[in-house]
Short mmCIF file of C-alpha atoms in Angstrom, two decimals:
data_model
loop_
_atom_site.label_atom_id
_atom_site.label_comp_id
_atom_site.label_asym_id
_atom_site.label_seq_id
_atom_site.Cartn_x
_atom_site.Cartn_y
_atom_site.Cartn_z
CA MET A 1 6.94 11.91 19.21
CA ARG A 2 4.06 11.97 21.84
CA SER A 3 5.02 16.70 22.64
CA GLU A 4 5.24 16.79 18.87
CA ALA A 5 2.63 17.98 16.66
CA GLU A 6 -0.29 15.66 15.29
CA GLY A 7 0.67 13.09 12.36
CA SER A 8 4.19 14.04 12.80
CA LEU A 9 6.72 10.85 11.71
CA LEU A 10 9.98 10.11 11.81
CA ARG A 11 12.65 10.41 9.22
CA ILE A 12 14.97 8.03 9.36
CA SER A 13 18.08 8.65 6.28
CA VAL A 14 21.59 6.82 5.52
CA SER A 15 23.67 9.64 3.88
CA GLY A 16 27.80 9.47 3.37
CA GLY A 17 29.73 10.19 6.52
CA GLY A 18 30.49 8.99 9.62
CA CYS A 19 33.58 7.23 10.81
CA SER A 20 32.85 3.75 8.68
CA GLY A 21 31.44 5.08 5.66
CA PHE A 22 27.87 5.96 6.24
CA GLN A 23 25.90 7.48 8.97
CA TYR A 24 21.95 7.45 9.78
CA ALA A 25 20.01 10.26 10.66
CA PHE A 26 17.02 10.75 12.42
CA ASP A 27 14.64 13.98 11.59
CA VAL A 28 11.10 14.86 12.99
CA VAL A 29 8.45 15.77 9.92
CA ALA A 30 5.17 16.47 9.19
CA GLU A 31 4.42 15.05 7.24
CA PRO A 32 6.23 11.77 4.76
CA SER A 33 7.47 12.09 0.77
CA PRO A 34 5.67 11.19 -1.78
CA ASP A 35 8.40 8.86 -2.58
CA ASP A 36 8.82 7.22 1.34
CA LEU A 37 7.68 3.97 2.94
CA VAL A 38 6.23 5.02 5.42
CA ILE A 39 5.66 2.17 8.21
CA GLU A 40 4.11 1.56 10.50
CA HIS A 41 3.94 -0.11 14.11
CA ASP A 42 1.40 0.31 17.60
CA GLY A 43 0.87 3.59 16.92
CA ALA A 44 3.60 5.35 15.12
CA ARG A 45 5.46 5.83 12.03
CA VAL A 46 8.12 6.22 10.67
CA ALA A 47 9.20 6.73 7.07
CA VAL A 48 12.76 5.71 4.83
CA ASP A 49 13.43 7.86 0.94
CA ASP A 50 13.53 5.30 -2.19
CA VAL A 51 17.69 6.88 -1.65
CA SER A 52 17.49 5.22 1.76
CA LEU A 53 16.35 1.75 1.77
CA PRO A 54 18.54 -0.51 -0.02
CA PHE A 55 20.32 0.57 2.79
CA LEU A 56 18.30 -0.25 6.40
CA GLN A 57 15.51 -3.37 4.47
CA GLY A 58 15.95 -6.07 7.07
CA SER A 59 17.37 -3.80 9.81
CA ARG A 60 15.58 -4.07 13.46
CA LEU A 61 15.32 -1.03 15.22
CA ASP A 62 14.55 -0.41 18.99
CA PHE A 63 14.42 2.80 21.28
CA VAL A 64 17.35 1.47 24.05
CA ASP A 65 16.85 3.91 27.51
CA ASP A 66 20.34 2.76 30.06
CA LEU A 67 22.61 3.96 31.93
CA ILE A 68 24.97 5.79 29.35
CA GLY A 69 21.76 7.38 27.89
CA GLN A 70 18.50 6.94 25.64
CA SER A 71 19.34 5.99 22.17
CA PHE A 72 17.96 4.39 18.27
CA ARG A 73 20.15 0.93 18.23
CA PHE A 74 20.47 -0.72 14.63
CA ASP A 75 20.53 -4.57 14.12
CA ASN A 76 21.18 -3.48 10.14
CA PRO A 77 22.21 -7.27 8.34
CA ASN A 78 23.70 -4.99 5.77
CA ALA A 79 26.38 -3.84 7.26
CA THR A 80 30.18 -5.67 7.36
CA SER A 81 31.13 -2.55 10.21
CA SER A 82 29.87 -0.12 12.53
CA CYS A 83 31.62 2.77 14.44
CA GLY A 84 32.16 1.75 18.42
CA CYS A 85 29.41 3.92 19.23
CA GLY A 86 26.74 2.28 16.74
CA THR A 87 26.03 5.63 14.70
CA SER A 88 28.37 5.18 11.50
CA PHE A 89 28.90 1.40 9.35
CA SER A 90 29.77 0.69 5.99
CA VAL A 91 28.69 -2.08 3.42
#
């Protein structure tokens, strides 16, 4: 996010698709939408739309940099199962 325009934030959403039924999506946006919940922590700002919020309620998001690369990882208590790569889930 340091290379993005001042005030930009990460938008996280959930949509139908992926191998397990739902998939996470990430976008960088200049400003939140009126129906977004904006969460700030340690200078990072994340926006979640009101449709995706129930799917992400109680989730923990981490950025991981390991031998296989860099990625976001979710610990989502709402997911009953997920795919092997962790980018899709079912409820």
